[in-house]
Amino acid sequence: MTAEARLIADCSRLWQSPPKQKLSEWAEENFILSPEYSAHSGRLSLYQFQREPLDAFTNPYVRHIVLMTCTQLIKTLLQQVAIAYVIARAPGPILWAHPSDTDAETISKERLSPMIRDMPCLTGKVAPEKRTSKSNTILHKVFPGGSLSLIGAQTPGNFARRSIRYFLADERDKWKANVGKEGDGFSLGVKRTATFRSLAKIIEACSPTIEGNSQIAAAYENSDQRKFWVPCPQCGARQILKWGQVRDPRFKGKQTADTRYECEHCGAQWPDVERWEAVERGEWRADKPFAGTAGFWISELYSPWKKLGDLVADFLSKKDSPSELQTFVNTTLAETWKEQGDAPDHEKLMVRREDSYRLGQAPIGVVFLTAGVDVQKTWIEVYVWGWGRGRQRWVVDHFRIERSPFDQAAWDALTEILNQAYQRQDGAALSIVRMAVDTGFASNEVYQWARQQGAGRVMAVDGRQHLAALVAAPTQVDVTVSGRKIRHGAKLWPVDVSACKSELYGLLGKERPAEGEPYPTGWVHFPKDLDEEFFRQLTAESLTTHVVKGYRKTEWIKTRERNEALDCANYARAAAFVSGWDKHGANETWWQGMQGAVEAAAQRAEKQPTPAASQPKSAYVPPSRRRIVGRMAL
């Protein structure tokens, strides 16, 4: 063959279509796991349940892939492998969207950069990282025939002016419901794939969250709903792994741990090794006809590196805390969490009032106090709550400051409430460790007062719906003082009031123990002198479901006008969360330290006289439903 012929032959191979290959096959030949994010670095070896989700990406009939799965099993791996494959074999513009710009930067540094560095098939495809390079930055990488842009989905401008072939939407349930005035960010991303039509690929991935508000659950519902079926090692019958089939003596209060999975057909008990082997012989089956969207659901029960005994231990540590149990249901079982939406009957709750204490008294079980404050146009409502072991809580006190929040006397009165100490029934003195004040009305006045009291004692809060945690990380807000704006003058704490209400209503549904029996975990205590109005306000909302643009949506609706008792309960709960009640509630050492700390704080407060400015004699006007206790300034 002449030199000219060889040159023509070499060039002709450049425009030949690459051989058809499934993504799972390509991944095991080319993908390298980096030590920065994988416990086992080196060439990728896939598990059986990982193959079909990967192959859906190279299946020409699949346009949309939905992954509603547990954490650390398949979601990020599929997206990484897909990106590597596109760069190496099927170039085109990629948009990888995350809940925020910070999330996008983190995954670029921790996942993408090591992947590009370690995979030989990507060598030379992406420009080397340089400070002056515009072809390879943290959020934008250029390669022959395409580019990769990483964005935060919270800004509509991030989706603008882009024509993309591959749209990857990570952690969908953490995205904002609306992006500015342009609607849903996911819809904006999908619109950007219109130019590529049938060649476009969309991946949507997340663990589910709240039933009726989970975007990934809605997307999975509109897919062909594939689940992974495994054969029983004894009878061979195939089945979906379910939490209800896990057997462990600890579920019945025994101390021994002998965890097995029970076949729902023959009752055979599988140890972990048999379960792992069964999973490797499993297969994906769809519940609905395929119409372009392949949906995959899988839980941590299928994990080849998780022991069932560890899952049981995790469940037992979280089962008594609704917020922590929700995390287990969402991220381990990959199931939606159903909020408690039916308000308890207020008359039944009134029967639960206890003769053992009155408003203004702290029962022996209370270890620390928090307060929730609701600011209204003409008054300020305050409820003090006590918190103790076994996730029990007590209504300890109630105040209504009949002053406008624009009147300084109202804030002087609130300062006095914050600084007062309560004597527990055994003689111990307790102070309010943290007070949470709503910023829905008179926001700047709330910020100013919170700033004066200090972030360690007072938190300005903003009620939100369906956050990733009961209380999200605070943000700095500007405060105007005497006409002068102070940048970052106060902290604003977002509070998931939906989760607070759901938790409270669930606990209020617990059955009263028999005479002489201990109170159950999570019991809510009410003093004898709480009136009917309090219970009406506490049960003043209900969770309703309706359809918006074809999707089910749940939201809390007020069933009566006044609901300050419920709002204050939510804010006091948020203050308990920030104080460590959720994180350390099972640690006896923490409880002992907390009790010692609050008692010491109360002793210090007794030694320091209250400034005269904080003793407005006319600040408190007793409302008809509440007796102001004698020790308060009237």
Coordinates of C-alpha atoms in Angstrom, one line a residue, residues 108-588:
S108 CA -16.1 19.5 40.2
K109 CA -13.1 19.5 42.6
E110 CA -13.8 16.2 44.3
R111 CA -15.1 14.1 41.4
L112 CA -14.5 15.6 38.0
S113 CA -10.9 16.8 38.3
P114 CA -9.6 13.4 39.7
M115 CA -11.6 11.5 37.0
I116 CA -10.1 13.5 34.1
R117 CA -6.6 13.2 35.6
D118 CA -6.8 9.4 36.1
M119 CA -8.6 8.1 33.0
P120 CA -6.2 7.5 30.0
C121 CA -9.0 7.7 27.5
L122 CA -9.6 11.3 28.6
T123 CA -5.9 12.3 28.4
G124 CA -5.5 15.3 26.1
K125 CA -9.3 15.6 25.6
V126 CA -9.7 18.3 28.3
A127 CA -7.3 21.2 28.5
P128 CA -5.0 21.1 31.5
E129 CA -6.0 23.2 34.5
K130 CA -4.3 26.6 34.6
R131 CA -5.2 29.8 36.3
T132 CA -5.3 31.7 33.0
S133 CA -7.1 29.0 31.1
K134 CA -10.7 29.6 29.9
S135 CA -11.0 26.0 28.5
N136 CA -10.8 24.3 31.9
T137 CA -12.2 26.1 34.9
I138 CA -13.9 24.7 37.9
L139 CA -17.4 25.2 36.4
H140 CA -16.6 25.0 32.6
K141 CA -14.5 22.5 30.7
V142 CA -14.0 22.3 26.9
F143 CA -13.2 19.2 24.9
P144 CA -13.2 18.4 21.2
G145 CA -16.7 18.5 19.9
G146 CA -18.3 19.7 23.1
S147 CA -18.2 21.3 26.5
L148 CA -19.2 20.6 30.1
S149 CA -20.8 23.3 32.2
L150 CA -21.6 22.9 35.9
I151 CA -24.3 25.2 37.4
G152 CA -26.4 25.8 40.4
A153 CA -30.1 25.5 39.6
Q154 CA -31.1 28.4 41.8
T155 CA -30.5 31.1 39.2
P156 CA -32.4 31.3 35.9
G157 CA -29.5 33.0 34.2
N158 CA -27.5 29.8 34.6
F159 CA -29.8 28.1 32.1
A160 CA -29.9 30.9 29.6
R161 CA -28.2 31.1 26.2
R162 CA -27.4 27.4 26.2
S163 CA -28.1 24.7 23.7
I164 CA -27.3 21.3 25.2
R165 CA -27.5 17.7 24.2
Y166 CA -27.0 16.1 27.6
F167 CA -28.8 17.5 30.7
L168 CA -27.9 16.0 34.0
A169 CA -30.1 17.1 37.0
D170 CA -28.5 16.0 40.3
E171 CA -30.3 16.1 43.7
R172 CA -33.6 17.2 42.2
D173 CA -35.6 17.4 45.4
K174 CA -33.1 20.0 46.8
W175 CA -33.8 22.4 43.9
K176 CA -36.0 25.4 44.5
A177 CA -39.6 25.0 43.3
N178 CA -39.3 28.1 41.1
V179 CA -36.2 29.9 39.6
G180 CA -37.0 33.6 39.7
K181 CA -40.1 34.3 37.5
E182 CA -39.3 31.7 34.9
G183 CA -40.7 28.7 36.6
D184 CA -39.1 25.3 37.3
G185 CA -35.4 25.0 36.7
F186 CA -35.7 21.5 35.5
S187 CA -38.1 22.5 32.8
L188 CA -35.7 25.3 31.7
G189 CA -33.0 22.7 31.3
V190 CA -35.1 20.3 29.3
K191 CA -36.1 23.2 26.9
R192 CA -32.4 23.7 26.2
T193 CA -32.2 20.2 24.7
A194 CA -34.8 20.9 22.0
T195 CA -32.2 21.5 19.3
F196 CA -30.9 18.0 19.5
R197 CA -34.4 16.4 19.6
S198 CA -34.1 12.6 19.7
L199 CA -30.3 12.7 20.3
A200 CA -30.7 14.4 23.6
K201 CA -30.3 12.6 26.9
I202 CA -31.7 13.6 30.3
I203 CA -30.7 12.2 33.6
E204 CA -32.7 13.1 36.8
A205 CA -31.4 11.7 40.1
C206 CA -32.1 12.1 43.8
S207 CA -33.3 10.3 46.9
P208 CA -37.0 11.0 47.5
T209 CA -38.3 13.4 50.2
I210 CA -41.8 14.3 51.2
E211 CA -44.8 12.5 49.7
G212 CA -46.7 14.8 47.4
N213 CA -43.7 17.3 47.2
S214 CA -40.9 15.1 45.9
Q215 CA -40.0 16.0 42.3
I216 CA -38.0 12.8 41.8
A217 CA -40.9 10.7 43.0
A218 CA -43.2 12.4 40.6
A219 CA -40.7 11.8 37.8
Y220 CA -40.4 8.1 38.7
E221 CA -44.2 7.8 38.8
N222 CA -44.2 9.0 35.2
S223 CA -41.6 6.5 34.1
D224 CA -41.8 2.7 33.5
Q225 CA -41.0 2.2 37.2
R226 CA -38.3 -0.4 37.2
K227 CA -37.4 -2.3 40.4
F228 CA -34.8 -4.9 41.1
W229 CA -36.0 -8.4 41.7
V230 CA -33.8 -11.0 43.4
P231 CA -34.3 -14.8 43.7
C232 CA -34.6 -16.5 47.1
P233 CA -31.5 -18.7 47.7
Q234 CA -33.8 -21.5 48.9
C235 CA -37.0 -21.5 46.8
G236 CA -35.8 -19.4 43.9
A237 CA -38.9 -17.1 43.9
R238 CA -38.1 -13.6 42.8
Q239 CA -39.0 -10.6 45.0
I240 CA -38.3 -7.0 45.7
L241 CA -36.3 -6.5 48.9
K242 CA -38.5 -4.7 51.6
W243 CA -37.7 -3.4 55.0
G244 CA -40.7 -5.3 56.4
Q245 CA -39.0 -8.6 55.7
V246 CA -35.9 -7.7 57.8
R247 CA -35.8 -9.8 61.0
D248 CA -33.7 -8.9 64.1
P249 CA -34.2 -9.7 67.8
R250 CA -33.6 -6.1 68.7
F251 CA -36.9 -5.2 67.2
K252 CA -38.5 -7.0 70.1
G253 CA -36.3 -5.4 72.7
K254 CA -33.7 -8.1 73.0
Q255 CA -30.0 -7.2 73.1
T256 CA -28.7 -9.9 70.7
A257 CA -28.1 -8.9 67.1
D258 CA -28.8 -11.7 64.6
T259 CA -30.1 -10.0 61.5
R260 CA -31.6 -11.9 58.6
Y261 CA -33.7 -11.2 55.5
E262 CA -36.9 -13.4 55.4
C263 CA -38.2 -14.7 52.0
E264 CA -41.8 -13.6 51.6
H265 CA -42.6 -16.8 49.8
C266 CA -41.0 -19.7 51.8
G267 CA -39.8 -17.9 55.0
A268 CA -36.2 -18.8 54.5
Q269 CA -33.8 -16.6 56.5
W270 CA -30.9 -15.2 54.5
P271 CA -27.7 -14.0 56.1
D272 CA -25.8 -11.2 54.5
V273 CA -23.7 -13.4 52.3
E274 CA -26.7 -15.1 50.8
R275 CA -28.5 -11.8 50.3
W276 CA -25.5 -10.4 48.4
E277 CA -25.3 -13.5 46.2
A278 CA -29.0 -13.2 45.5
V279 CA -28.7 -9.6 44.5
E280 CA -26.0 -10.5 41.9
R281 CA -28.5 -12.9 40.3
G282 CA -31.2 -10.3 40.2
E283 CA -32.9 -8.5 37.3
W284 CA -34.7 -5.2 36.6
R285 CA -38.5 -5.5 35.9
A286 CA -40.7 -2.6 34.9
D287 CA -44.2 -2.0 36.4
K288 CA -45.4 0.1 33.5
P289 CA -45.0 0.2 29.7
F290 CA -41.9 1.9 28.4
A291 CA -42.6 5.3 26.8
G292 CA -39.2 6.9 26.5
T293 CA -38.4 7.3 30.2
A294 CA -36.6 4.6 32.1
G295 CA -37.1 4.9 35.9
F296 CA -35.0 3.0 38.4
W297 CA -35.7 2.5 42.1
I298 CA -33.4 0.7 44.5
S299 CA -32.8 0.9 48.3
E300 CA -29.8 0.2 50.5
L301 CA -31.1 -3.3 51.2
Y302 CA -29.4 -4.2 47.9
S303 CA -26.1 -2.6 48.9
P304 CA -23.1 -5.1 48.5
W305 CA -21.2 -3.2 51.2
K306 CA -23.9 -2.7 53.8
K307 CA -24.7 -5.3 56.5
L308 CA -28.3 -5.6 57.5
G309 CA -27.3 -5.4 61.1
D310 CA -25.8 -2.0 60.6
L311 CA -29.0 -0.8 58.9
V312 CA -31.1 -2.1 61.8
A313 CA -28.8 -0.3 64.3
D314 CA -29.2 2.9 62.3
F315 CA -32.9 2.5 62.3
L316 CA -33.2 1.9 66.0
S317 CA -31.1 5.0 66.7
K318 CA -33.5 7.2 64.6
K319 CA -36.9 5.6 65.1
D320 CA -37.9 7.8 68.0
S321 CA -37.1 11.1 66.2
P322 CA -39.5 11.8 63.3
S323 CA -37.0 14.1 61.6
E324 CA -34.2 11.5 61.8
L325 CA -36.5 8.7 60.9
Q326 CA -37.4 10.6 57.7
T327 CA -33.8 10.7 56.8
F328 CA -33.6 6.9 57.1
V329 CA -36.8 6.4 55.1
N330 CA -35.6 8.8 52.3
T331 CA -31.9 8.0 52.0
T332 CA -31.7 4.4 53.1
L333 CA -35.0 2.9 52.0
A334 CA -35.4 5.4 49.0
E335 CA -39.1 5.9 49.9
T336 CA -41.1 9.1 50.3
W337 CA -41.9 10.3 53.8
K338 CA -45.6 10.7 54.6
E339 CA -46.1 13.7 56.8
Q340 CA -48.6 13.5 59.6
G341 CA -51.3 15.9 58.3
D342 CA -54.4 15.2 60.3
A343 CA -54.7 17.6 63.2
P344 CA -55.6 15.9 66.4
D345 CA -58.9 16.6 68.1
H346 CA -58.3 19.6 70.4
E347 CA -60.9 18.3 73.0
K348 CA -59.0 14.9 73.3
L349 CA -55.8 16.8 73.8
M350 CA -57.4 18.9 76.6
V351 CA -58.1 15.7 78.5
R352 CA -54.3 15.0 78.6
R353 CA -53.6 18.1 80.8
E354 CA -51.6 17.1 83.8
D355 CA -52.5 17.9 87.4
S356 CA -48.8 17.7 88.4
Y357 CA -47.8 21.2 87.2
R358 CA -49.1 24.7 86.1
L359 CA -47.9 27.3 83.7
G360 CA -44.7 28.9 85.0
Q361 CA -43.5 25.7 86.6
A362 CA -40.8 23.4 85.2
P363 CA -41.4 19.7 86.0
I364 CA -38.5 17.6 87.1
G365 CA -38.1 15.9 83.7
V366 CA -37.2 19.3 82.0
V367 CA -33.5 19.7 81.4
F368 CA -33.4 22.9 79.4
L369 CA -35.8 25.5 78.1
T370 CA -36.3 27.2 74.7
A371 CA -38.9 29.8 73.6
G372 CA -40.8 30.4 70.4
V373 CA -42.0 34.0 69.6
D374 CA -44.6 35.0 67.0
V375 CA -44.7 38.7 66.1
Q376 CA -48.1 40.1 65.2
K377 CA -49.1 43.6 64.2
T378 CA -50.3 44.7 67.6
W379 CA -48.9 42.1 70.0
I380 CA -46.1 39.5 70.5
E381 CA -46.9 35.9 71.5
V382 CA -44.4 33.9 73.5
Y383 CA -44.4 30.2 74.5
V384 CA -41.7 28.6 76.7
W385 CA -41.1 24.9 76.1
G386 CA -39.1 22.4 78.1
W387 CA -37.1 19.5 76.7
G388 CA -35.9 16.3 78.4
R389 CA -34.7 12.8 77.9
G390 CA -36.8 10.3 75.9
R391 CA -37.6 13.2 73.5
Q392 CA -40.3 14.4 75.9
R393 CA -41.4 18.0 75.8
W394 CA -43.4 20.3 78.1
V395 CA -45.4 23.5 77.7
V396 CA -43.8 25.5 80.5
D397 CA -45.1 29.1 80.1
H398 CA -47.0 31.5 78.0
F399 CA -46.9 35.3 77.6
R400 CA -48.7 37.8 75.4
I401 CA -47.1 41.2 75.2
E402 CA -49.9 43.6 74.3
R403 CA -47.7 46.1 72.5
S404 CA -46.9 46.8 68.9
P405 CA -43.5 45.4 67.7
F406 CA -42.7 49.0 66.7
D407 CA -42.9 50.0 70.4
Q408 CA -39.6 49.7 72.2
A409 CA -41.5 48.7 75.4
A410 CA -42.5 45.4 73.6
W411 CA -38.9 44.5 73.2
D412 CA -38.0 45.5 76.7
A413 CA -40.7 43.1 77.9
L414 CA -39.4 40.3 75.7
T415 CA -35.9 40.9 77.1
E416 CA -37.2 40.4 80.6
I417 CA -38.9 37.1 79.6
L418 CA -35.6 36.0 78.0
N419 CA -33.6 36.7 81.1
Q420 CA -35.9 35.2 83.7
A421 CA -35.1 31.9 85.5
Y422 CA -37.5 29.1 86.3
Q423 CA -37.4 27.0 89.4
R424 CA -37.8 23.3 88.7
Q425 CA -39.9 21.3 91.1
D426 CA -36.8 19.8 92.7
G427 CA -35.4 23.3 93.3
A428 CA -33.0 23.4 90.3
A429 CA -33.0 26.8 88.4
L430 CA -33.3 26.8 84.7
S431 CA -33.0 29.6 82.2
I432 CA -34.1 29.9 78.5
V433 CA -31.0 28.8 76.6
R434 CA -32.3 30.0 73.2
M435 CA -35.2 31.9 71.9
A436 CA -36.4 31.8 68.3
V437 CA -38.3 34.8 66.9
D438 CA -40.3 34.9 63.7
T439 CA -39.3 37.5 61.2
G440 CA -42.5 37.4 59.1
F441 CA -43.6 40.8 60.5
A442 CA -41.5 43.8 61.6
S443 CA -38.5 42.0 60.3
N444 CA -36.0 44.8 60.9
E445 CA -37.1 45.3 64.5
V446 CA -36.7 41.5 65.1
Y447 CA -33.2 41.6 63.6
Q448 CA -32.1 44.6 65.7
W449 CA -33.3 43.0 68.9
A450 CA -31.8 39.6 68.1
R451 CA -28.5 41.3 67.3
Q452 CA -28.5 43.1 70.6
Q453 CA -29.2 39.9 72.6
G454 CA -26.5 37.9 70.8
A455 CA -26.6 35.0 68.3
G456 CA -25.9 32.5 71.1
R457 CA -29.2 33.2 72.8
V458 CA -31.6 34.6 70.2
M459 CA -32.2 33.4 66.6
A460 CA -34.2 35.2 64.0
V461 CA -36.1 32.6 62.0
D462 CA -38.0 32.3 58.8
G463 CA -40.6 29.6 58.3
R464 CA -40.1 27.6 55.1
Q465 CA -41.5 24.4 53.6
H466 CA -39.6 21.1 53.0
L467 CA -36.0 21.9 53.6
A468 CA -33.2 19.4 53.7
A469 CA -33.0 19.7 57.5
L470 CA -35.3 20.8 60.2
V471 CA -33.2 24.0 60.5
A472 CA -31.0 25.0 57.6
A473 CA -27.7 26.9 57.8
P474 CA -28.2 30.6 58.6
T475 CA -27.6 33.4 56.2
Q476 CA -26.3 36.9 57.0
V477 CA -28.9 39.7 56.6
D478 CA -28.5 43.5 56.6
V479 CA -29.9 45.5 59.5
T480 CA -31.0 49.1 59.6
V481 CA -30.2 50.8 62.9
S482 CA -31.1 54.5 63.4
G483 CA -31.3 54.9 59.7
R484 CA -27.8 53.4 59.1
K485 CA -27.6 50.0 57.3
I486 CA -25.3 47.5 58.9
R487 CA -24.2 44.9 56.3
H488 CA -24.5 41.3 57.6
G489 CA -25.8 42.6 60.9
A490 CA -27.8 39.6 61.9
K491 CA -28.3 35.9 61.1
L492 CA -31.5 34.5 59.6
W493 CA -32.3 30.8 60.3
P494 CA -34.6 29.0 57.8
V495 CA -36.9 26.6 59.7
D496 CA -38.8 23.7 58.1
V497 CA -42.1 24.4 59.7
S498 CA -43.8 21.7 57.7
A499 CA -41.5 19.1 59.3
C500 CA -42.1 20.6 62.7
K501 CA -45.9 20.4 62.3
S502 CA -45.7 16.9 61.0
E503 CA -43.5 15.7 63.9
L504 CA -45.7 17.4 66.5
Y505 CA -49.0 16.1 65.1
G506 CA -47.5 12.6 65.0
L507 CA -46.4 12.8 68.6
L508 CA -49.8 14.1 69.7
G509 CA -51.4 11.0 68.2
K510 CA -49.6 8.7 70.8
E511 CA -51.8 6.8 73.2
R512 CA -51.8 7.9 76.8
P513 CA -50.1 5.4 79.0
A514 CA -52.0 3.4 81.6
E515 CA -51.9 4.6 85.2
G516 CA -48.5 4.0 86.7
E517 CA -46.8 3.3 83.3
P518 CA -44.0 5.5 82.0
Y519 CA -44.7 8.1 79.3
P520 CA -43.8 6.9 75.8
T521 CA -40.9 8.3 73.9
G522 CA -41.8 11.7 72.4
W523 CA -44.7 12.4 74.8
V524 CA -46.0 16.0 74.8
H525 CA -47.0 17.4 78.3
F526 CA -49.5 20.1 79.0
P527 CA -50.1 21.9 82.3
K528 CA -53.5 21.8 84.0
D529 CA -54.3 25.5 83.4
L530 CA -53.9 25.7 79.6
D531 CA -57.2 26.8 78.2
E532 CA -59.2 25.6 75.2
E533 CA -58.0 28.5 73.0
F534 CA -54.4 27.1 73.2
F535 CA -55.5 23.7 72.0
R536 CA -57.6 25.1 69.2
Q537 CA -54.5 27.1 68.0
L538 CA -52.2 24.1 68.3
T539 CA -54.5 22.1 66.0
A540 CA -55.3 24.9 63.7
E541 CA -53.7 23.5 60.5
S542 CA -54.2 20.5 58.3
L543 CA -52.1 19.0 55.5
T544 CA -54.0 19.0 52.2
T545 CA -53.1 17.6 48.8
H546 CA -54.1 19.1 45.4
V547 CA -52.9 18.9 41.8
V548 CA -50.7 21.7 40.4
K549 CA -49.8 21.4 36.7
G550 CA -50.4 17.7 36.7
Y551 CA -48.3 17.0 39.9
R552 CA -49.6 16.3 43.4
K553 CA -48.6 19.0 45.9
T554 CA -49.2 19.0 49.6
E555 CA -49.3 22.1 51.8
W556 CA -50.5 23.1 55.2
I557 CA -53.7 25.0 55.3
K558 CA -55.1 26.9 58.3
T559 CA -58.5 25.7 59.5
R560 CA -59.0 28.6 61.8
E561 CA -57.7 32.2 61.9
R562 CA -55.5 32.1 65.1
N563 CA -52.6 29.6 65.1
E564 CA -49.9 31.4 67.3
A565 CA -49.6 28.5 69.7
L566 CA -48.6 26.2 66.8
D567 CA -46.2 28.7 65.3
C568 CA -44.5 29.3 68.6
A569 CA -44.2 25.5 69.1
N570 CA -42.5 25.2 65.8
Y571 CA -40.0 28.0 66.6
A572 CA -39.3 26.6 70.1
R573 CA -38.6 23.2 68.4
A574 CA -36.2 24.9 66.0
A575 CA -34.4 26.4 69.0
A576 CA -34.1 23.0 70.6
F577 CA -32.6 21.6 67.3
V578 CA -29.9 24.3 67.2
S579 CA -29.2 23.6 70.9
G580 CA -28.3 20.0 70.1
W581 CA -31.5 18.1 71.1
D582 CA -31.6 16.1 67.8
K583 CA -27.8 15.5 67.4
H584 CA -27.0 14.6 71.0
G585 CA -30.4 13.5 72.4
A586 CA -29.3 9.8 72.9
N587 CA -26.0 10.8 74.6
E588 CA -26.3 10.8 78.4

